Coordinates of C-alpha atoms in Angstrom, one line a residue:
Chain A
M1 CA -1.8 -3.2 -18.6
T2 CA -1.5 -0.8 -15.8
T3 CA 0.9 1.7 -17.4
D4 CA -2.1 4.1 -18.1
L5 CA -2.5 4.3 -14.3
Q6 CA 0.9 5.7 -13.7
R7 CA 1.2 8.9 -11.7
T8 CA 4.1 11.3 -11.4
L9 CA 5.2 11.5 -7.8
T10 CA 7.4 14.3 -6.5
F11 CA 8.7 14.3 -2.9
G12 CA 11.8 15.0 -0.7
L13 CA 13.9 12.0 0.2
N14 CA 16.7 12.3 2.6
G15 CA 17.1 15.9 1.7
E16 CA 17.0 15.5 -2.1
Q17 CA 14.0 15.9 -4.5
V18 CA 12.9 12.7 -6.2
V19 CA 10.5 12.5 -9.2
V20 CA 9.3 9.1 -10.2
E21 CA 6.4 7.5 -12.2
V22 CA 4.6 5.0 -10.1
E23 CA 1.5 2.8 -10.1
P24 CA -0.9 4.0 -7.5
R25 CA -0.8 0.5 -5.8
L26 CA 2.9 0.7 -5.2
L27 CA 3.7 0.7 -1.5
L28 CA 6.1 3.2 -0.1
T29 CA 8.3 0.3 1.2
D30 CA 8.5 -1.1 -2.4
L31 CA 9.3 2.3 -3.9
L32 CA 12.1 2.8 -1.4
R33 CA 13.6 -0.7 -1.5
R34 CA 13.0 -1.9 -5.1
R35 CA 12.9 1.2 -7.2
L36 CA 15.3 3.5 -5.3
G37 CA 17.6 0.8 -3.9
L38 CA 17.3 2.0 -0.3
T39 CA 17.0 -1.4 1.4
G40 CA 17.7 -0.1 4.9
T41 CA 13.9 0.1 5.4
H42 CA 12.8 -3.5 6.2
V43 CA 9.6 -5.3 5.5
G44 CA 8.5 -7.6 8.3
C45 CA 4.8 -8.1 8.1
E46 CA 3.3 -5.8 5.5
H47 CA 0.2 -5.2 7.5
G48 CA 1.3 -2.6 10.0
V49 CA 2.2 -4.4 13.2
C50 CA 6.0 -5.0 13.3
G51 CA 7.5 -1.5 12.8
A52 CA 10.5 -2.7 10.8
C53 CA 9.4 -0.4 7.9
T54 CA 9.2 2.7 10.0
V55 CA 10.4 5.9 8.2
L56 CA 9.9 9.6 9.0
V57 CA 7.3 11.4 7.0
D58 CA 7.5 15.1 7.7
G59 CA 9.4 14.3 10.8
R60 CA 6.8 11.8 12.1
P61 CA 7.4 8.0 12.4
V62 CA 5.1 6.2 10.0
R63 CA 4.7 2.6 8.8
A64 CA 5.9 2.7 5.2
C65 CA 4.1 -0.6 4.4
L66 CA 0.8 1.2 5.2
M67 CA 1.5 4.1 2.8
L68 CA 1.0 4.1 -0.9
A69 CA 3.9 5.8 -2.6
V70 CA 1.5 8.3 -4.2
Q71 CA 0.5 9.5 -0.7
A72 CA 4.1 10.8 -0.3
E73 CA 3.5 13.6 -2.8
G74 CA 5.0 16.8 -1.5
C75 CA 6.2 15.1 1.7
E76 CA 9.7 15.0 3.2
I77 CA 10.7 11.3 3.8
R78 CA 13.7 10.3 5.8
T79 CA 15.0 6.7 5.9
V80 CA 17.8 5.1 8.0
E81 CA 20.3 5.7 5.2
S82 CA 20.2 9.4 6.1
V83 CA 20.8 9.0 9.8
A84 CA 24.6 8.6 10.3
C85 CA 26.4 11.9 10.7
S86 CA 29.1 10.7 8.2
P87 CA 30.4 7.5 6.7
T88 CA 32.6 7.2 9.8
Q89 CA 30.5 8.7 12.5
L90 CA 27.3 7.3 13.9
H91 CA 24.3 9.3 14.9
P92 CA 23.9 9.4 18.8
V93 CA 20.9 7.1 18.5
Q94 CA 22.9 4.6 16.5
Q95 CA 25.9 5.0 18.9
A96 CA 23.6 4.3 21.9
L97 CA 22.2 1.2 20.3
H98 CA 25.7 0.0 19.7
D99 CA 26.9 0.9 23.2
H100 CA 24.0 -0.8 24.9
H101 CA 23.9 -3.9 22.6
G102 CA 20.5 -2.9 21.5
L103 CA 20.5 -5.1 18.4
Q104 CA 21.4 -8.6 17.3
C105 CA 20.2 -9.6 13.9
G106 CA 19.4 -5.9 13.1
F107 CA 16.2 -6.6 11.2
C108 CA 14.0 -4.5 13.5
T109 CA 16.7 -1.9 14.1
P110 CA 16.2 0.6 11.3
G111 CA 12.6 1.2 12.3
I112 CA 13.6 1.7 15.9
V113 CA 16.4 4.1 14.8
M114 CA 13.9 6.2 13.0
S115 CA 11.4 6.4 15.9
L116 CA 14.3 7.3 18.2
V117 CA 15.6 10.0 15.8
A118 CA 12.2 11.6 15.8
L119 CA 12.0 11.5 19.6
T120 CA 15.4 13.0 20.0
E121 CA 14.7 15.7 17.5
D122 CA 11.4 16.5 19.2
G123 CA 13.4 17.1 22.4
V124 CA 10.5 16.1 24.6
A125 CA 11.3 14.5 28.0
L126 CA 9.6 11.1 28.5
D127 CA 9.3 9.0 31.6
D128 CA 10.1 5.3 31.4
E129 CA 6.5 4.3 30.7
E130 CA 6.0 7.0 28.1
L131 CA 9.3 6.0 26.4
R132 CA 8.1 2.3 26.2
D133 CA 4.8 3.6 24.8
E134 CA 6.6 5.5 22.0
L135 CA 8.5 2.4 21.0
A136 CA 5.7 -0.1 21.5
G137 CA 5.1 -0.2 17.8
H138 CA 8.3 -2.1 17.2
V139 CA 8.6 -5.9 17.5
C140 CA 12.0 -7.5 18.1
R141 CA 12.5 -11.2 18.2
C142 CA 16.1 -11.2 19.3
T143 CA 16.9 -8.9 22.2
G144 CA 14.0 -9.1 24.6
Y145 CA 13.8 -5.3 24.4
R146 CA 15.7 -4.4 27.6
N147 CA 18.8 -3.2 25.8
I148 CA 16.8 -1.3 23.3
I149 CA 15.1 0.5 26.1
A150 CA 18.4 1.2 27.8
A151 CA 19.8 2.7 24.6
A152 CA 16.6 4.8 24.2
R153 CA 16.9 5.9 27.8
A154 CA 20.4 7.1 27.1
V155 CA 19.3 9.5 24.3
V156 CA 15.8 10.6 25.4
P157 CA 15.8 12.8 28.5
A158 CA 13.6 11.9 31.4
P159 CA 11.4 14.6 33.0
V160 CA 13.2 16.5 35.7
R161 CA 10.3 16.9 38.2
A162 CA 8.5 14.0 39.9
D163 CA 5.1 15.7 39.6
D164 CA 5.4 15.7 35.8
E165 CA 4.1 12.1 35.8
E166 CA 0.4 12.9 35.6
G167 CA 0.6 15.2 32.7
G168 CA 0.2 14.5 29.0
R169 CA -1.7 11.3 28.9
Chain B
M1 CA 0.5 -9.3 0.0
K2 CA 0.4 -6.3 -2.4
P3 CA -2.5 -4.1 -3.2
P4 CA -4.6 -4.9 -6.3
V5 CA -4.5 -2.7 -9.4
L6 CA -6.3 0.4 -8.7
D7 CA -6.5 4.1 -9.6
Y8 CA -5.9 7.0 -7.3
V9 CA -7.1 10.6 -7.2
A10 CA -6.3 13.2 -4.6
P11 CA -8.9 15.9 -5.0
R12 CA -8.3 19.4 -3.5
T13 CA -12.0 20.1 -2.7
L14 CA -14.8 18.3 -1.0
E15 CA -17.0 18.8 -4.0
E16 CA -14.5 17.1 -6.3
A17 CA -14.3 14.2 -3.8
A18 CA -18.1 13.8 -3.7
L19 CA -18.3 13.8 -7.5
L20 CA -15.8 11.0 -7.6
L21 CA -17.7 8.9 -5.2
A22 CA -21.0 9.6 -7.0
D23 CA -19.5 8.2 -10.2
D24 CA -21.3 4.9 -10.6
S25 CA -19.0 3.6 -13.3
R26 CA -16.2 2.8 -10.8
E27 CA -16.2 1.5 -7.3
A28 CA -14.5 4.1 -5.2
K29 CA -13.3 4.0 -1.6
V30 CA -12.3 7.0 0.5
L31 CA -8.7 7.1 1.7
A32 CA -7.5 9.3 4.5
G33 CA -4.9 8.0 6.9
G34 CA -5.1 4.5 5.3
Q35 CA -4.2 2.7 8.6
S36 CA -7.3 0.5 8.2
L37 CA -7.7 0.5 4.5
V38 CA -4.1 -0.1 3.3
P39 CA -3.7 -3.3 5.3
M40 CA -7.0 -4.5 3.7
L41 CA -5.6 -3.6 0.3
N42 CA -2.4 -5.4 1.1
M43 CA -4.3 -8.5 2.0
R44 CA -6.7 -7.9 -0.9
L45 CA -9.7 -7.9 1.4
S46 CA -10.8 -4.7 -0.3
R47 CA -10.5 -4.3 -4.1
P48 CA -11.8 -0.8 -5.0
E49 CA -11.2 0.5 -8.5
V50 CA -10.3 3.9 -7.4
L51 CA -9.1 5.5 -4.2
V52 CA -10.3 9.0 -3.4
D53 CA -7.7 10.5 -1.1
I54 CA -9.3 13.2 1.0
A55 CA -6.2 13.9 3.1
R56 CA -5.3 16.9 0.9
V57 CA -8.7 18.6 1.2
R58 CA -7.7 21.6 3.3
S59 CA -11.2 22.4 4.3
L60 CA -11.3 19.1 6.3
D61 CA -8.3 19.9 8.3
Y62 CA -9.7 21.7 11.4
I63 CA -10.4 21.3 15.1
E64 CA -13.0 23.7 16.5
A65 CA -13.9 23.9 20.1
D66 CA -16.1 25.9 22.3
S67 CA -17.5 25.3 25.8
D68 CA -20.2 23.0 24.3
R69 CA -18.5 20.9 21.7
L70 CA -15.4 19.7 20.0
A71 CA -15.6 19.4 16.2
I72 CA -12.9 17.5 14.3
G73 CA -12.6 17.4 10.5
A74 CA -11.9 14.4 8.5
A75 CA -8.3 15.2 7.6
V76 CA -7.1 15.5 11.2
T77 CA -4.8 12.7 12.4
Q78 CA -5.3 11.0 15.7
A79 CA -1.8 12.3 16.8
D80 CA -2.6 15.9 15.9
A81 CA -6.0 15.7 17.7
A82 CA -4.4 14.4 20.9
R83 CA -1.7 17.0 20.7
H84 CA -4.0 19.9 20.1
L85 CA -3.9 22.5 22.8
E86 CA -7.6 22.6 23.2
V87 CA -7.8 18.8 23.6
Q88 CA -5.0 18.7 26.0
A89 CA -6.5 21.4 28.2
N90 CA -10.2 20.7 28.1
W91 CA -10.9 17.2 26.7
P92 CA -8.7 14.8 28.6
L93 CA -11.0 11.8 27.8
V94 CA -10.4 12.4 24.1
A95 CA -6.6 12.5 24.6
A96 CA -6.8 9.4 26.8
A97 CA -8.9 7.4 24.2
I98 CA -6.6 8.4 21.4
S99 CA -3.5 7.4 23.3
H100 CA -4.8 3.8 23.4
I101 CA -5.1 3.5 19.7
G102 CA -2.5 1.2 18.2
H103 CA 1.0 2.7 18.3
A104 CA 2.6 6.0 17.6
Q105 CA 3.2 5.3 13.9
I106 CA -0.5 4.4 13.4
R107 CA -1.7 7.6 15.2
N108 CA 0.6 9.8 13.0
R109 CA -1.4 8.8 9.9
G110 CA -4.7 7.4 11.1
T111 CA -7.5 10.0 11.3
V112 CA -10.2 10.4 14.0
V113 CA -13.0 10.6 11.6
G114 CA -11.6 7.7 9.5
S115 CA -11.7 5.4 12.5
L116 CA -15.4 6.2 12.9
A117 CA -16.2 5.6 9.3
H118 CA -14.4 2.3 9.4
H119 CA -16.1 1.2 12.6
D120 CA -14.3 -1.6 14.1
P121 CA -16.4 -2.3 17.2
A122 CA -13.3 -3.0 19.3
A123 CA -11.9 0.4 18.5
E124 CA -11.7 3.2 20.9
L125 CA -13.1 6.1 18.9
P126 CA -16.6 4.7 18.1
A127 CA -17.1 4.1 21.8
L128 CA -15.8 7.6 22.5
A129 CA -18.3 9.0 20.0
L130 CA -21.1 7.1 21.7
A131 CA -20.1 8.3 25.2
L132 CA -19.9 11.9 24.1
D133 CA -23.3 12.1 22.2
A134 CA -21.5 12.7 18.9
T135 CA -23.1 14.0 15.8
L136 CA -21.5 12.9 12.6
T137 CA -21.7 14.9 9.4
A138 CA -21.6 13.1 6.0
Y139 CA -21.3 14.8 2.7
S140 CA -22.2 13.8 -0.9
T141 CA -23.4 15.4 -4.1
R142 CA -26.7 15.6 -2.3
G143 CA -25.1 17.9 0.3
P144 CA -24.4 17.5 4.0
R145 CA -26.3 15.1 6.2
V146 CA -26.1 15.2 10.0
I147 CA -26.4 11.8 11.8
E148 CA -26.9 11.2 15.5
V149 CA -24.5 8.7 16.9
A150 CA -27.3 6.4 18.1
D151 CA -28.2 5.9 14.4
F152 CA -24.7 5.7 13.0
F153 CA -23.0 2.5 14.1
L154 CA -25.0 -0.4 12.6
G155 CA -22.7 -3.4 12.9
T156 CA -19.1 -4.5 12.5
F157 CA -17.6 -2.4 9.8
Q158 CA -21.1 -1.1 9.0
T159 CA -22.3 2.5 9.4
D160 CA -25.2 4.5 8.2
L161 CA -23.0 6.1 5.5
A162 CA -24.2 5.6 1.9
D163 CA -21.7 4.3 -0.7
D164 CA -21.3 7.8 -2.1
E165 CA -21.0 9.6 1.2
I166 CA -17.8 10.9 2.9
L167 CA -17.8 11.3 6.6
V168 CA -16.4 14.8 7.0
Q169 CA -16.8 15.7 10.7
V170 CA -17.4 14.4 14.1
S171 CA -18.8 16.8 16.8
L172 CA -18.4 15.7 20.4
A173 CA -20.6 17.1 23.1
A174 CA -19.0 18.5 26.3
P175 CA -20.2 16.7 29.4
P176 CA -22.0 18.7 32.1
P177 CA -20.0 20.6 34.6
R178 CA -18.4 18.6 37.5
T179 CA -18.2 15.5 35.4
G180 CA -15.4 13.0 36.0
W181 CA -14.2 10.6 33.3
S182 CA -12.4 7.3 33.1
F183 CA -11.1 5.2 30.2
R184 CA -9.9 1.6 30.6
E185 CA -9.1 -1.1 28.0
V186 CA -7.9 -4.7 28.3
A187 CA -6.0 -6.1 25.3
R188 CA -3.8 -9.1 24.7
K189 CA -0.8 -7.0 23.9
H190 CA 0.0 -3.3 24.1
G191 CA -1.5 -1.5 21.1
D192 CA -3.9 -4.4 20.1
F193 CA -7.5 -3.8 19.6
A194 CA -9.4 -4.0 22.9
S195 CA -10.7 -7.4 24.0
V196 CA -12.9 -5.2 26.2
G197 CA -13.0 -1.5 27.0
A198 CA -15.0 0.9 29.0
I199 CA -15.6 4.6 28.9
T200 CA -17.4 6.2 31.9
L201 CA -18.6 9.7 32.6
V202 CA -20.1 10.6 36.0
S203 CA -21.2 14.0 37.1
R204 CA -21.6 14.8 40.8
G205 CA -24.4 16.6 42.5
A206 CA -25.6 17.2 46.1
A207 CA -27.4 13.8 46.2
G208 CA -24.7 11.8 44.5
V209 CA -24.5 10.9 40.9
E210 CA -26.4 13.4 38.8
W211 CA -25.7 12.1 35.3
A212 CA -23.8 9.1 34.0
R213 CA -22.7 7.6 30.7
L214 CA -21.4 4.0 30.7
V215 CA -20.1 2.7 27.3
L216 CA -18.5 -0.7 26.7
F217 CA -16.7 -1.7 23.6
G218 CA -15.3 -4.9 22.2
V219 CA -18.4 -6.6 23.5
G220 CA -20.5 -6.9 20.4
A221 CA -21.1 -5.6 16.9
T222 CA -21.3 -2.0 18.0
P223 CA -20.2 0.0 21.1
Y224 CA -22.7 -0.6 23.9
R225 CA -24.3 2.0 26.1
A226 CA -25.4 0.4 29.4
V227 CA -28.5 2.6 29.8
E228 CA -30.2 0.6 32.6
A229 CA -26.9 0.7 34.6
E230 CA -26.7 4.4 34.0
Q231 CA -30.2 4.8 35.4
L232 CA -29.3 2.7 38.5
L233 CA -26.4 5.0 39.2
V234 CA -28.2 8.3 39.1
G235 CA -29.1 9.6 42.5
Q236 CA -26.7 7.2 44.2
H237 CA -23.4 7.8 46.0
V238 CA -20.7 5.5 44.7
T239 CA -20.2 2.7 47.2
P240 CA -19.0 -0.9 46.7
E241 CA -22.6 -2.1 46.9
V242 CA -23.7 0.4 44.2
L243 CA -20.7 -0.6 42.0
G244 CA -21.7 -4.2 42.3
T245 CA -25.3 -3.6 41.3
V246 CA -24.4 -1.2 38.5
S247 CA -21.7 -3.5 37.0
A248 CA -24.0 -6.5 37.1
A249 CA -26.7 -4.5 35.3
A250 CA -24.2 -3.2 32.7
V251 CA -23.4 -6.7 31.5
A252 CA -26.8 -8.4 32.0
D253 CA -27.9 -7.9 28.4
L254 CA -24.4 -8.4 26.8
R255 CA -23.9 -11.1 24.2
P256 CA -20.2 -10.6 23.6
P257 CA -18.4 -12.6 20.9
S258 CA -16.0 -15.5 21.5
D259 CA -12.9 -15.5 19.3
V260 CA -9.2 -16.3 19.4
H261 CA -8.5 -13.3 21.7
A262 CA -11.1 -13.9 24.4
T263 CA -14.2 -15.9 25.2
A264 CA -17.6 -14.4 25.8
E265 CA -17.5 -15.3 29.5
Y266 CA -14.1 -13.6 29.8
R267 CA -15.4 -10.5 28.0
R268 CA -18.5 -10.3 30.3
E269 CA -16.5 -10.7 33.4
V270 CA -13.9 -8.2 32.4
A271 CA -16.6 -5.8 31.3
A272 CA -18.2 -5.9 34.7
S273 CA -14.8 -5.3 36.3
L274 CA -14.0 -2.4 34.0
I275 CA -17.4 -0.8 34.9
R276 CA -16.6 -1.0 38.6
T277 CA -13.1 0.5 38.0
T278 CA -14.2 3.3 35.7
V279 CA -17.2 4.4 37.7
E280 CA -15.1 4.6 40.8
E281 CA -12.4 6.6 38.9
A282 CA -14.8 8.9 37.2
W283 CA -16.6 9.5 40.5
R284 CA -13.2 10.5 42.1
R285 CA -12.4 12.7 39.2
S286 CA -15.7 14.5 39.5
A287 CA -14.8 15.9 42.9

């Protein structure tokens, strides 16, 4: 029996504090989806390549399938369920994906939404190559990526000056 | 694809962590970013009895730099290292190497030191450590132990670390003044491990190249320093002829692996090409 290995986990989730008992081997994805009913975070590969499970941990995009729930102790986690401004108003990132037809089946989309939310909140300007780089950790089987990039371009500002290209890499 | 049953401890001090690893009664594995270990747990390629999470050990969360060296503690993520003002200003090669690691999500959790302790020979950071004459510091209940990079990487996923040692710091040496750098990597897809990569440092003097470091990765069980090629380069100006000679020498002793991603012949050919490209770029940057 593994109940003697249970640990108490306390963390912030979408602005609320959560306290749960978990086995150390429980993945963050399974905590969110199965224990807490937040199924917006998707599981595509469970070994860290597809990006569908991307959530924000302390504001940074992270693969939830590569985190044990216990590692979230004291962290602020945000999932896609927290993104819409209201039940009737989409976040600008979501609106842009809608406007640019940046999703079809929607399986990869929550992960991309979270990465874009982080980028827009960072407020950093990115050129086209840097923008693709930031989203390169997301696999999409439906769209061919072009509309996703168009949506991203609509919400992430480009650098103003041409000679900004060399910096930052 | 779920991790096996295991225990988990998050010590607050290094001494606590060392005691946990020294405990022979349970097989312990160090966890920091988990970007290499958790996939292995998910696929049950690794089945430790207890994970010792060092990410909360505050004394390991530091970056210290002076004109001679850059020291990074074990709790520092790859993203934080790349973003650090000191690295951005004075260590562009380090920022460039990190930017090639996986994807943003990986870099937000994965640690610089963890990548070295894990030692995938196709990874960027072991090659960077070799190129910058790193010293590695390990810690156990026996105290600290400093290891030269030449003695550290022993084989694929094998380092000189003992089972009860934690790698706590890497210290990278600043190259000489007027040194140009170049980093190139070829991979099947963006963010994949390198099929082949090269890191080159070249410093410029009156008579041409004064000092050089040529490191290849993805070409064997450890990153490879092309020492003969470095010696051929010193004292020369960088011309197409010299580039040809140096790149041929750099790959002459290579026995790269053949696998699903690339054949040995491909790796050797691309390695030679990357040497030419990186030496030329490093030479230009040294001006």
